[in-house]
Each structure stands twice: as structure tokens, then as C-alpha cells.
Amino acid sequence: MSYRIGLVGKPSVGKSTLFNAATMNDVPEGAYPFTTIDPSIGEAYVRTPCAAPEFDESCQPSVGMCQNGTRFVPVKLVDIAGLVPGAHEGRGLGNQFLTDLNETDVLVHVVDFSGKTDIEGEQTEGHDPRADIDFLEEELDAWYLDILEKGVQRFESKQLSDPDPEDILAEQLSAFGISPAEIKQVILAADLDVAPLSWDDDENERLARDVRKRTKPMVIAANKMDTAAAQDNWEEIATDPAYEHLTFVPVSAHAEKALKNGAEQDVIEYTPGESSFEITADLPAEKEAGLEQIREFVGEFDGTGVQQALEAAVFDVLGLKAVFPGSASGTWSKGPFRDCFLLPEGATAEEFAYQLHSDIGEGFLHGIDCRSDRQVGADTVLDDRAVVEVISTNQ
Ligand SMILES: Nc1nc2c(ncn2[C@@H]2O[C@H](COP(=O)(O)OP(=O)(O)OP(=O)(O)O)[C@@H](O)[C@H]2O)c(=O)[nH]1
Ligand SMILES: [Mg+2]
């Protein structure tokens, strides 16, 4: 399966610009709200150091690519329509937005840190980006709460059949992809009584928020950081203790787009995500000056932030790890290090085998950690960047 990262945020923050820069697509970008109506889905990548050089191999990726020893593993990126306050009641593009959101595993909340767009995405000056961060969380929570409350009502109407509350709630919240066991964990972690009918409004709200945080983990992409106003806001907000629960990444989607364009036109050499690039052609003075400005920016912020935001979402917040199928003996039927899989946090050797193929999983005998040549059992939790050969009766 391919993981899906959703780009969310109010209109005009730069979601489509970031989407285009990351995927090199051509979705319309515009300085007016609701430029994007249908979500666009594209292929983006997250980086991990390739394991092939450690084994003196040169890799041949079956998907994605490898540049200078950096593996680019594909993920799906979804450019979702702008969200305005009241969307859960149908404002703006309302429910359309919420349906698109359901299909994502993790969110990158793109926030216009320049403060030059108001809460509805119209041009203004001096808007506090904190209002946007708050509103998006509140909007998502309100939407979860609506659905949770319907679940509680259904539970109430089924009292005669004495159902387990977590079963009814998980069914009601099924669009969010949460199992009865996970709901129960969230209820217990929130220190709530397991009987939904005893919950008051505050407790319902708390539970909705906890379920939202668990099913839609989020990174803040502080966009438009190429402007002075955004850098001032960054100083204040990224260190604000009120937002300790969030991961912030400074981003200039414009800079990434310019560098990708330059690389495509063969005037610069740039590996996405890096904090430097090389100009390889004679350029008009104006263009060169523009690139020099970007050079200063990527030097100071350690890249344009586009790759970094996607990677923070996938590795830091969602907790995925990259795992390479290996060969302990160094013999490869289809070429070395063709694949690199993203697996959920806590994935075991046996789960990895199932990911390769259900038959391989069913015949699982043991794994071999190719770095140490040691056997690993079915329940061994794999590390990030593990290189594992699976030994199975069905090979
Ligand atoms: N300075 C600066 N401007 C940016 C950056 N990214 C986007 N913009 C500008 O912000 C405006 C809105 O960009 P879009 O990508 O269309 O925004 P959106 O979030 O997709 O908007 P909707 O589709 O309406 O929800 C455009 O004028 C972009 O050129 C950036 O990194 N820096
Ligand atoms: Mg857009």
C-alpha cells in the first residue's frame, strides 16, 4: 500500500504550490481563494539513505529513485481544497473537503506565515498565523465530534442488545479508520468511564480530539518563509509553548518550485531536500540574482522545507520506517536493492514478509538481519533502515 499525505489549510496558503513543487505537477495556483476544487493526487517522495552502498552494491530501484546514495521512496500527496471556518457545517466546500481528508494517513497543515491572507484566504496585512493553526484543529475536532455524538446516540438506541460501546463507536467512526481496540485504548487513555452514556459534553469533546489526533497526526508547514514577515512570525510562533504539541517546519514552496524548474531546465544541479545547489549554466543577471537569494534561504533554513515537511509527517509524526528487502548471501534474482518499503511503527519481521507477498508471509520461517547475519524471529520489531531477508516455505 502507498501512504497518503494530505495537504490541508485555508485557501491561498500555498498548498497547490507546494504540491506542484513536490510532485512537479501543474495544478493551477492563484492569489484568490478556492483555486483548487478537486483534490489532486500525485506522487511525491520521502528520503532515506540507501542501504546499497553499505553492501558494496549499486541499486536499481523498482519505484522512486536513488540520487547520490539517497533513496527517494514514493508516497501519495493529496492537494485538498481550502478549508474555511464552519466547513463541518457545510461552509466553503464543506463536506467535499472532509471526504477527501478521510483518505489520508497524515496531514501537512500548510500555514501562510507571512500573515498576508486572512482566515478566509483573502489578502490582508498582519494576520496572526496562530489563528489559522487553532481554527484548523478546532474545525477537524468539530467534525469528529458530530460523528462521535451520532455514535453515542446509536449506542443509546441499541441498549437492548447490550452492545460493546467500542464496537458501535468504531463503526460510526469507520471513515477515520480506527478499530474498536484503538477506540477502547483512547477511551482508557483519556481516563473516561467506558460507558458513553455517562460522558458529558466536555468528555465527548476531549474524546473527539484524541481520536482526531490519533487518526490524523499533523505537521505544520510554515510556508512563505521567503518573506521577512513570515520570518518574524516564525521567531515568535515556533517557540511558543502553546504549540509544543505540534511539529513545525519552515518552508518556501516558491523556492522549491524554482529549484525544481531550474533542475528540469538543466541550469542548476539540485537534489531535492538538500541545502545547496550548483548553477551549471550562464544565466541572465536577474535570474542568477533570484537563485542567489534562494541559496541564502536554503543555507539558512537547511533546505526549502518541502522535503523536510513530508519527511517530518511520514517519519516523525506517523512513525513509519523504511525497510529494505536484502540478501544475506549477496545473490539477487532481480537485481540488488530494488525495493524499499515504508512500514508502520512497530512492524515485525513477519508483517514485513506479508508486505512482500501474502504467500511469503504465510510460509514465514524466519528473517535474517543482513547487516549482522543474525536470524530474527517472527515477532522481532524491525528498526528504521533494517535490511532483512525473509526465509519462507513459499519463496
Ligand atoms: N512568497 C511566497 N508565496 C507563495 C509561496 N507558496 C505559494 N505562494 C503564493 O500564494 C498564493 C496561493 O498559492 P496556492 O498554491 O494557489 O494556494 P492554495 O493553498 O492551493 O489555495 P486554494 O487552492 O485556493 O485553497 C499564490 O499567489 C502563490 O504564488 C511561497 O513559498 N512564498
Ligand atoms: Mg490550491
CSV table of C-alpha atoms and ligand atoms in Angstrom, one decimal:
chain,number,residue,atom,x,y,z
A,1,MET,CA,0.0,0.0,0.0
A,2,SER,CA,1.0,3.6,-0.5
A,3,TYR,CA,0.8,6.1,2.3
A,4,ARG,CA,-1.2,9.3,1.7
A,5,ILE,CA,-0.2,12.7,2.9
A,6,GLY,CA,-2.9,15.3,2.8
A,7,LEU,CA,-2.1,19.0,2.3
A,8,VAL,CA,-4.6,21.0,4.2
A,9,GLY,CA,-5.2,24.6,5.2
A,10,LYS,CA,-7.3,27.6,4.5
A,11,PRO,CA,-7.4,28.9,0.9
A,12,SER,CA,-4.3,30.7,-0.6
A,13,VAL,CA,-1.7,29.4,1.8
A,14,GLY,CA,0.3,27.7,-1.0
A,15,LYS,CA,-1.0,24.1,-0.9
A,16,SER,CA,-1.0,23.7,-4.6
A,17,THR,CA,2.3,25.5,-5.0
A,18,LEU,CA,3.8,23.0,-2.5
A,19,PHE,CA,2.0,20.1,-4.2
A,20,ASN,CA,3.4,21.1,-7.6
A,21,ALA,CA,6.9,21.6,-6.3
A,22,ALA,CA,6.9,18.2,-4.6
A,23,THR,CA,5.3,16.3,-7.5
A,24,MET,CA,6.2,18.5,-10.5
A,25,ASN,CA,2.6,18.6,-11.5
A,26,ASP,CA,0.7,21.5,-12.9
A,27,VAL,CA,-2.3,22.2,-10.7
A,28,PRO,CA,-3.4,25.9,-11.0
A,29,GLU,CA,-2.0,28.2,-8.3
A,30,GLY,CA,-3.6,31.6,-7.7
A,31,ALA,CA,-3.7,34.5,-5.3
A,32,TYR,CA,-7.5,34.0,-4.9
A,33,PRO,CA,-9.4,31.6,-2.7
A,34,PHE,CA,-10.6,28.1,-3.9
A,35,THR,CA,-8.3,27.9,-6.9
A,36,THR,CA,-8.3,24.2,-6.2
A,37,ILE,CA,-11.7,22.4,-6.0
A,38,ASP,CA,-11.0,18.7,-6.8
A,39,PRO,CA,-8.2,17.2,-4.8
A,40,SER,CA,-5.2,16.4,-6.9
A,41,ILE,CA,-3.3,13.3,-6.1
A,42,GLY,CA,0.4,13.0,-7.1
A,43,GLU,CA,3.5,11.1,-6.4
A,44,ALA,CA,6.0,12.6,-4.0
A,45,TYR,CA,8.9,11.1,-2.2
A,46,VAL,CA,10.5,10.8,1.2
A,47,ARG,CA,14.2,10.3,1.5
A,48,THR,CA,16.3,7.8,3.4
A,49,PRO,CA,20.0,6.9,2.9
A,50,CYS,CA,20.1,4.0,0.5
A,51,ALA,CA,21.4,0.7,2.1
A,52,ALA,CA,23.1,-0.5,-1.1
A,53,PRO,CA,26.5,1.3,-0.6
A,54,GLU,CA,27.0,-0.4,2.8
A,55,PHE,CA,26.8,-3.7,0.9
A,56,ASP,CA,29.0,-2.5,-2.0
A,57,GLU,CA,26.1,-2.8,-4.3
A,58,SER,CA,24.6,-0.3,-6.7
A,59,CYS,CA,20.8,-0.3,-6.5
A,60,GLN,CA,18.2,-0.4,-9.2
A,61,PRO,CA,15.0,1.0,-7.6
A,62,SER,CA,11.8,-0.6,-8.9
A,63,VAL,CA,9.9,2.6,-7.9
A,64,GLY,CA,11.1,6.0,-6.9
A,65,MET,CA,14.7,6.8,-7.5
A,66,CYS,CA,18.2,7.0,-5.9
A,67,GLN,CA,20.3,10.1,-6.3
A,68,ASN,CA,23.9,10.2,-4.8
A,69,GLY,CA,23.1,7.5,-2.3
A,70,THR,CA,19.8,9.0,-1.2
A,71,ARG,CA,16.8,6.8,-1.8
A,72,PHE,CA,13.5,8.6,-2.8
A,73,VAL,CA,10.6,6.4,-1.7
A,74,PRO,CA,7.2,7.2,-3.2
A,75,VAL,CA,4.3,8.4,-1.2
A,76,LYS,CA,1.0,9.8,-2.4
A,77,LEU,CA,0.4,13.5,-1.9
A,78,VAL,CA,-3.1,14.9,-2.0
A,79,ASP,CA,-3.8,18.6,-2.6
A,80,ILE,CA,-7.0,19.1,-0.8
A,81,ALA,CA,-9.4,22.1,-1.3
A,82,GLY,CA,-9.0,25.0,1.1
A,83,LEU,CA,-10.9,24.8,4.4
A,84,VAL,CA,-12.7,27.8,5.9
A,85,PRO,CA,-14.2,28.1,9.4
A,86,GLY,CA,-17.6,26.3,9.6
A,87,ALA,CA,-16.7,23.7,7.0
A,88,HIS,CA,-18.1,21.0,9.2
A,89,GLU,CA,-21.5,22.7,8.8
A,90,GLY,CA,-21.1,22.9,5.1
A,91,ARG,CA,-19.4,26.3,4.6
A,92,GLY,CA,-16.9,26.8,1.8
A,93,LEU,CA,-16.5,23.5,0.0
A,94,GLY,CA,-17.7,21.8,3.3
A,95,ASN,CA,-18.2,18.1,3.2
A,96,GLN,CA,-16.3,17.6,0.0
A,97,PHE,CA,-13.2,18.6,1.9
A,98,LEU,CA,-14.0,16.3,4.8
A,99,THR,CA,-14.5,13.3,2.5
A,100,ASP,CA,-11.1,13.9,0.7
A,101,LEU,CA,-9.5,14.2,4.1
A,102,ASN,CA,-10.7,10.8,5.2
A,103,GLU,CA,-8.5,9.1,2.7
A,104,THR,CA,-5.2,10.4,4.1
A,105,ASP,CA,-2.9,8.9,6.7
A,106,VAL,CA,-1.2,12.1,7.9
A,107,LEU,CA,-1.7,15.8,7.3
A,108,VAL,CA,0.7,18.6,6.4
A,109,HIS,CA,-1.1,21.8,7.5
A,110,VAL,CA,0.2,24.5,5.3
A,111,VAL,CA,0.0,27.8,7.1
A,112,ASP,CA,0.7,31.2,5.5
A,113,PHE,CA,3.3,32.5,7.9
A,114,SER,CA,3.6,35.9,6.1
A,115,GLY,CA,0.2,36.9,7.6
A,116,LYS,CA,-0.8,38.4,4.3
A,117,THR,CA,-4.0,36.3,4.0
A,118,ASP,CA,-7.0,36.5,6.3
A,119,ILE,CA,-8.8,33.5,7.8
A,120,GLU,CA,-10.8,33.0,4.6
A,121,GLY,CA,-7.7,33.3,2.4
A,122,GLU,CA,-8.4,36.9,1.2
A,123,GLN,CA,-5.4,39.3,1.0
A,124,THR,CA,-4.7,41.4,4.2
A,125,GLU,CA,-1.8,42.5,6.3
A,126,GLY,CA,-0.7,41.4,9.8
A,127,HIS,CA,-2.9,38.3,10.2
A,128,ASP,CA,-1.7,36.1,13.1
A,129,PRO,CA,-0.9,32.6,11.7
A,130,ARG,CA,-1.8,31.2,15.2
A,131,ALA,CA,-5.4,31.9,14.4
A,132,ASP,CA,-5.1,29.5,11.4
A,133,ILE,CA,-3.4,26.8,13.4
A,134,ASP,CA,-6.1,27.0,16.0
A,135,PHE,CA,-9.0,27.1,13.6
A,136,LEU,CA,-7.9,24.0,11.6
A,137,GLU,CA,-7.6,21.9,14.7
A,138,GLU,CA,-11.0,23.2,16.0
A,139,GLU,CA,-12.7,22.6,12.7
A,140,LEU,CA,-11.4,19.0,12.5
A,141,ASP,CA,-12.4,18.4,16.1
A,142,ALA,CA,-15.9,19.8,15.5
A,143,TRP,CA,-16.3,17.4,12.6
A,144,TYR,CA,-15.1,14.4,14.6
A,145,LEU,CA,-17.4,15.4,17.5
A,146,ASP,CA,-20.5,15.5,15.2
A,147,ILE,CA,-19.8,11.9,14.1
A,148,LEU,CA,-18.9,10.7,17.6
A,149,GLU,CA,-22.1,12.1,19.0
A,150,LYS,CA,-24.1,10.2,16.4
A,151,GLY,CA,-22.2,7.1,17.5
A,152,VAL,CA,-23.2,7.8,21.1
A,153,GLN,CA,-26.9,8.2,20.0
A,154,ARG,CA,-26.7,4.9,18.1
A,155,PHE,CA,-25.3,3.2,21.2
A,156,GLU,CA,-28.2,4.6,23.2
A,157,SER,CA,-30.7,3.2,20.7
A,158,LYS,CA,-29.2,-0.2,20.8
A,159,GLN,CA,-29.2,-0.6,24.6
A,160,LEU,CA,-31.5,-3.7,24.5
A,161,SER,CA,-28.9,-5.7,22.6
A,162,ASP,CA,-26.2,-4.8,25.1
A,163,PRO,CA,-23.5,-3.9,22.5
A,164,ASP,CA,-19.9,-3.1,23.3
A,165,PRO,CA,-19.5,0.7,23.1
A,166,GLU,CA,-16.2,0.5,21.3
A,167,ASP,CA,-17.8,-1.6,18.5
A,168,ILE,CA,-20.6,0.9,17.9
A,169,LEU,CA,-18.3,3.9,18.1
A,170,ALA,CA,-15.7,2.3,15.7
A,171,GLU,CA,-18.4,1.5,13.2
A,172,GLN,CA,-19.7,5.1,13.4
A,173,LEU,CA,-16.1,6.5,13.1
A,174,SER,CA,-15.1,3.9,10.4
A,175,ALA,CA,-14.4,6.6,7.9
A,176,PHE,CA,-11.5,7.6,10.1
A,177,GLY,CA,-10.0,4.1,10.1
A,178,ILE,CA,-10.0,3.4,13.8
A,179,SER,CA,-10.6,-0.1,15.2
A,180,PRO,CA,-12.7,-1.0,18.3
A,181,ALA,CA,-9.5,-1.9,20.1
A,182,GLU,CA,-8.0,1.5,19.3
A,183,ILE,CA,-11.1,3.3,20.4
A,184,LYS,CA,-11.0,1.5,23.7
A,185,GLN,CA,-7.4,2.5,24.2
A,186,VAL,CA,-8.2,6.1,23.5
A,187,ILE,CA,-11.2,6.0,26.0
A,188,LEU,CA,-9.0,4.5,28.7
A,189,ALA,CA,-6.1,6.8,28.0
A,190,ALA,CA,-8.5,9.7,28.4
A,191,ASP,CA,-9.4,8.4,31.8
A,192,LEU,CA,-13.1,8.1,30.8
A,193,ASP,CA,-15.7,5.7,32.0
A,194,VAL,CA,-16.2,3.0,29.3
A,195,ALA,CA,-20.0,3.8,29.2
A,196,PRO,CA,-20.6,6.5,26.6
A,197,LEU,CA,-23.9,7.5,28.1
A,198,SER,CA,-22.1,8.8,31.2
A,199,TRP,CA,-20.0,11.2,29.2
A,200,ASP,CA,-20.7,14.9,29.4
A,201,ASP,CA,-20.2,17.5,26.6
A,202,ASP,CA,-16.6,18.2,27.7
A,203,GLU,CA,-15.8,14.5,27.7
A,204,ASN,CA,-17.3,14.0,24.3
A,205,GLU,CA,-15.1,16.9,23.0
A,206,ARG,CA,-12.0,15.5,24.6
A,207,LEU,CA,-12.5,12.1,23.1
A,208,ALA,CA,-13.2,13.6,19.7
A,209,ARG,CA,-10.0,15.5,19.9
A,210,ASP,CA,-8.0,12.5,21.0
A,211,VAL,CA,-9.4,10.3,18.2
A,212,ARG,CA,-8.6,13.1,15.7
A,213,LYS,CA,-5.0,13.4,16.9
A,214,ARG,CA,-4.6,9.7,16.7
A,215,THR,CA,-6.1,9.2,13.3
A,216,LYS,CA,-4.9,12.4,11.7
A,217,PRO,CA,-1.4,13.3,13.0
A,218,MET,CA,-0.2,16.6,11.7
A,219,VAL,CA,2.8,18.7,10.8
A,220,ILE,CA,2.8,22.4,10.4
A,221,ALA,CA,4.4,23.6,7.2
A,222,ALA,CA,5.2,27.3,7.9
A,223,ASN,CA,5.0,28.5,4.3
A,224,LYS,CA,6.1,31.7,2.5
A,225,MET,CA,9.2,31.8,4.8
A,226,ASP,CA,11.0,33.6,1.9
A,227,THR,CA,9.2,36.8,3.2
A,228,ALA,CA,10.5,38.9,6.0
A,229,ALA,CA,7.1,39.0,7.7
A,230,ALA,CA,7.0,35.2,7.8
A,231,GLN,CA,10.4,35.0,9.4
A,232,ASP,CA,9.3,37.4,12.1
A,233,ASN,CA,6.3,35.3,12.8
A,234,TRP,CA,8.5,32.2,12.9
A,235,GLU,CA,10.7,33.6,15.6
A,236,GLU,CA,7.6,34.1,17.8
A,237,ILE,CA,5.4,31.1,17.0
A,238,ALA,CA,7.8,28.1,16.5
A,239,THR,CA,9.0,28.7,20.1
A,240,ASP,CA,5.5,29.4,21.6
A,241,PRO,CA,4.9,26.8,24.4
A,242,ALA,CA,1.2,26.8,23.5
A,243,TYR,CA,2.2,24.9,20.3
A,244,GLU,CA,4.6,22.4,21.9
A,245,HIS,CA,2.4,19.5,20.7
A,246,LEU,CA,3.0,20.4,17.1
A,247,THR,CA,6.0,19.9,14.8
A,248,PHE,CA,6.8,23.0,12.7
A,249,VAL,CA,8.9,23.0,9.5
A,250,PRO,CA,9.9,26.3,7.8
A,251,VAL,CA,9.0,26.1,4.2
A,252,SER,CA,9.3,28.1,1.0
A,253,ALA,CA,7.2,26.3,-1.7
A,254,HIS,CA,8.3,29.0,-4.1
A,255,ALA,CA,12.0,28.3,-3.6
A,256,GLU,CA,11.5,24.5,-4.1
A,257,LYS,CA,9.5,25.2,-7.3
A,258,ALA,CA,12.2,27.5,-8.6
A,259,LEU,CA,14.9,24.9,-7.9
A,260,LYS,CA,13.0,22.1,-9.4
A,261,ASN,CA,12.3,24.2,-12.5
A,262,GLY,CA,16.0,25.1,-12.7
A,263,ALA,CA,17.0,21.5,-12.5
A,264,GLU,CA,14.4,20.5,-15.1
A,265,GLN,CA,15.8,23.2,-17.5
A,266,ASP,CA,19.3,21.9,-16.8
A,267,VAL,CA,20.6,25.2,-15.5
A,268,ILE,CA,21.2,24.0,-11.9
A,269,GLU,CA,22.1,20.8,-10.3
A,270,TYR,CA,19.9,20.2,-7.3
A,271,THR,CA,19.0,17.1,-5.3
A,272,PRO,CA,15.6,17.7,-3.7
A,273,GLY,CA,15.8,18.4,0.0
A,274,GLU,CA,19.5,19.5,0.0
A,275,SER,CA,20.6,22.8,1.4
A,276,SER,CA,22.8,23.7,-1.6
A,277,PHE,CA,22.8,23.5,-5.4
A,278,GLU,CA,25.1,24.4,-8.2
A,279,ILE,CA,24.4,26.7,-11.1
A,280,THR,CA,25.7,25.0,-14.2
A,281,ALA,CA,24.7,27.4,-17.0
A,282,ASP,CA,25.3,31.1,-17.9
A,283,LEU,CA,22.1,32.8,-16.8
A,284,PRO,CA,20.7,36.3,-17.2
A,285,ALA,CA,21.8,38.5,-14.2
A,286,GLU,CA,18.2,38.8,-12.9
A,287,LYS,CA,17.7,35.0,-12.9
A,288,GLU,CA,21.1,34.4,-11.2
A,289,ALA,CA,20.3,37.0,-8.5
A,290,GLY,CA,17.0,35.2,-7.9
A,291,LEU,CA,18.8,31.9,-7.4
A,292,GLU,CA,21.4,33.6,-5.2
A,293,GLN,CA,18.6,34.8,-2.9
A,294,ILE,CA,17.3,31.2,-2.8
A,295,ARG,CA,20.8,30.0,-2.0
A,296,GLU,CA,20.9,32.2,1.0
A,297,PHE,CA,17.5,31.0,2.1
A,298,VAL,CA,18.2,27.2,1.8
A,299,GLY,CA,21.6,27.8,3.5
A,300,GLU,CA,19.9,29.4,6.5
A,301,PHE,CA,16.9,27.1,6.8
A,302,ASP,CA,18.6,23.9,5.7
A,303,GLY,CA,16.7,23.4,2.5
A,304,THR,CA,13.4,24.7,1.1
A,305,GLY,CA,11.5,22.7,3.7
A,306,VAL,CA,9.3,20.9,1.2
A,307,GLN,CA,11.0,17.5,1.5
A,308,GLN,CA,11.6,18.1,5.2
A,309,ALA,CA,7.8,18.7,5.8
A,310,LEU,CA,6.9,15.5,4.0
A,311,GLU,CA,9.5,13.5,5.9
A,312,ALA,CA,8.5,15.0,9.3
A,313,ALA,CA,5.0,13.8,8.5
A,314,VAL,CA,6.0,10.3,7.5
A,315,PHE,CA,8.9,9.5,9.8
A,316,ASP,CA,8.5,11.8,12.9
A,317,VAL,CA,4.7,12.1,13.2
A,318,LEU,CA,3.3,9.0,11.6
A,319,GLY,CA,6.4,7.0,12.8
A,320,LEU,CA,6.9,4.9,9.7
A,321,LYS,CA,10.2,3.2,9.0
A,322,ALA,CA,11.9,2.3,5.7
A,323,VAL,CA,12.8,-1.3,5.4
A,324,PHE,CA,14.9,-2.9,2.6
A,325,PRO,CA,14.5,-6.5,1.4
A,326,GLY,CA,18.0,-7.9,1.5
A,327,SER,CA,20.1,-10.9,0.5
A,328,ALA,CA,22.3,-12.4,3.2
A,329,SER,CA,24.3,-14.4,0.6
A,330,GLY,CA,24.5,-11.4,-1.8
A,331,THR,CA,22.6,-13.2,-4.6
A,332,TRP,CA,19.7,-11.3,-6.1
A,333,SER,CA,17.3,-12.8,-8.5
A,334,LYS,CA,16.0,-9.4,-9.8
A,335,GLY,CA,18.9,-7.0,-9.1
A,336,PRO,CA,20.1,-5.6,-5.7
A,337,PHE,CA,18.1,-3.3,-3.5
A,338,ARG,CA,15.2,-2.9,-5.9
A,339,ASP,CA,12.7,-2.2,-3.1
A,340,CYS,CA,12.4,-0.1,0.0
A,341,PHE,CA,9.1,-0.4,1.9
A,342,LEU,CA,7.5,2.0,4.3
A,343,LEU,CA,6.2,0.1,7.3
A,344,PRO,CA,4.1,1.2,10.3
A,345,GLU,CA,5.7,1.9,13.6
A,346,GLY,CA,6.2,-1.4,15.5
A,347,ALA,CA,6.1,-3.6,12.3
A,348,THR,CA,7.6,-7.1,12.8
A,349,ALA,CA,9.7,-9.4,10.6
A,350,GLU,CA,6.6,-11.4,9.9
A,351,GLU,CA,4.5,-8.4,9.0
A,352,PHE,CA,7.3,-7.3,6.7
A,353,ALA,CA,7.1,-10.8,5.0
A,354,TYR,CA,3.3,-10.3,4.4
A,355,GLN,CA,4.1,-6.9,2.9
A,356,LEU,CA,6.4,-8.6,0.4
A,357,HIS,CA,3.6,-11.1,-0.5
A,358,SER,CA,0.8,-12.8,1.4
A,359,ASP,CA,2.3,-16.2,0.4
A,360,ILE,CA,5.7,-15.3,1.7
A,361,GLY,CA,4.0,-14.2,4.9
A,362,GLU,CA,2.1,-17.5,5.3
A,363,GLY,CA,5.2,-19.6,4.8
A,364,PHE,CA,7.3,-17.4,7.1
A,365,LEU,CA,10.1,-19.3,8.8
A,366,HIS,CA,12.5,-16.6,10.0
A,367,GLY,CA,14.2,-13.5,8.8
A,368,ILE,CA,17.9,-12.7,8.5
A,369,ASP,CA,19.3,-9.3,9.5
A,370,CYS,CA,21.7,-8.8,6.6
A,371,ARG,CA,24.0,-6.4,8.5
A,372,SER,CA,24.7,-8.8,11.3
A,373,ASP,CA,23.9,-12.1,9.6
A,374,ARG,CA,21.7,-13.0,12.6
A,375,GLN,CA,18.4,-14.7,12.5
A,376,VAL,CA,15.3,-12.7,13.5
A,377,GLY,CA,12.1,-14.3,14.7
A,378,ALA,CA,8.5,-13.5,13.5
A,379,ASP,CA,7.9,-11.0,16.4
A,380,THR,CA,11.1,-9.1,16.1
A,381,VAL,CA,10.3,-5.4,15.6
A,382,LEU,CA,12.3,-4.0,12.7
A,383,ASP,CA,14.4,-0.9,13.0
A,384,ASP,CA,14.3,2.0,10.6
A,385,ARG,CA,16.5,1.2,7.6
A,386,ALA,CA,16.6,-2.5,8.5
A,387,VAL,CA,17.9,-4.8,5.7
A,388,VAL,CA,16.1,-8.1,6.1
A,389,GLU,CA,16.0,-11.3,4.0
A,390,VAL,CA,12.8,-13.4,4.6
A,391,ILE,CA,13.1,-17.1,4.6
A,392,SER,CA,9.8,-18.7,3.8
A,393,THR,CA,8.5,-22.0,2.6
A,394,ASN,CA,6.8,-20.2,-0.2
A,395,GLN,CA,9.6,-18.4,-2.0
B,1,LIG,N1,6.1,34.3,-1.1
B,1,LIG,C1,5.6,33.1,-1.3
B,1,LIG,N2,4.4,33.0,-1.9
B,1,LIG,C2,3.9,31.7,-2.1
B,1,LIG,C3,4.6,30.6,-1.6
B,1,LIG,N3,3.8,29.5,-1.9
B,1,LIG,C4,2.7,30.0,-2.5
B,1,LIG,N4,2.7,31.3,-2.6
B,1,LIG,C5,1.7,32.2,-3.3
B,1,LIG,O1,0.5,32.1,-2.5
B,1,LIG,C6,-0.7,32.2,-3.4
B,1,LIG,C7,-1.6,31.0,-3.2
B,1,LIG,O2,-1.0,29.8,-3.6
B,1,LIG,P1,-1.8,28.5,-4.0
B,1,LIG,O3,-0.8,27.4,-4.1
B,1,LIG,O4,-2.7,28.6,-5.1
B,1,LIG,O5,-2.6,28.3,-2.6
B,1,LIG,P2,-3.7,27.2,-2.2
B,1,LIG,O6,-3.5,26.9,-0.8
B,1,LIG,O7,-3.6,26.0,-3.1
B,1,LIG,O8,-5.1,27.9,-2.4
B,1,LIG,P3,-6.6,27.3,-2.7
B,1,LIG,O9,-6.5,26.3,-3.8
B,1,LIG,O10,-7.3,28.5,-3.0
B,1,LIG,O11,-7.0,26.7,-1.4
B,1,LIG,C8,-0.1,32.2,-4.8
B,1,LIG,O12,-0.1,33.6,-5.3
B,1,LIG,C9,1.3,31.7,-4.7
B,1,LIG,O13,2.2,32.2,-5.6
B,1,LIG,C10,5.9,30.8,-1.0
B,1,LIG,O14,6.6,29.8,-0.6
B,1,LIG,N5,6.3,32.0,-0.9
B,2,MG,MG,-4.9,25.1,-4.4
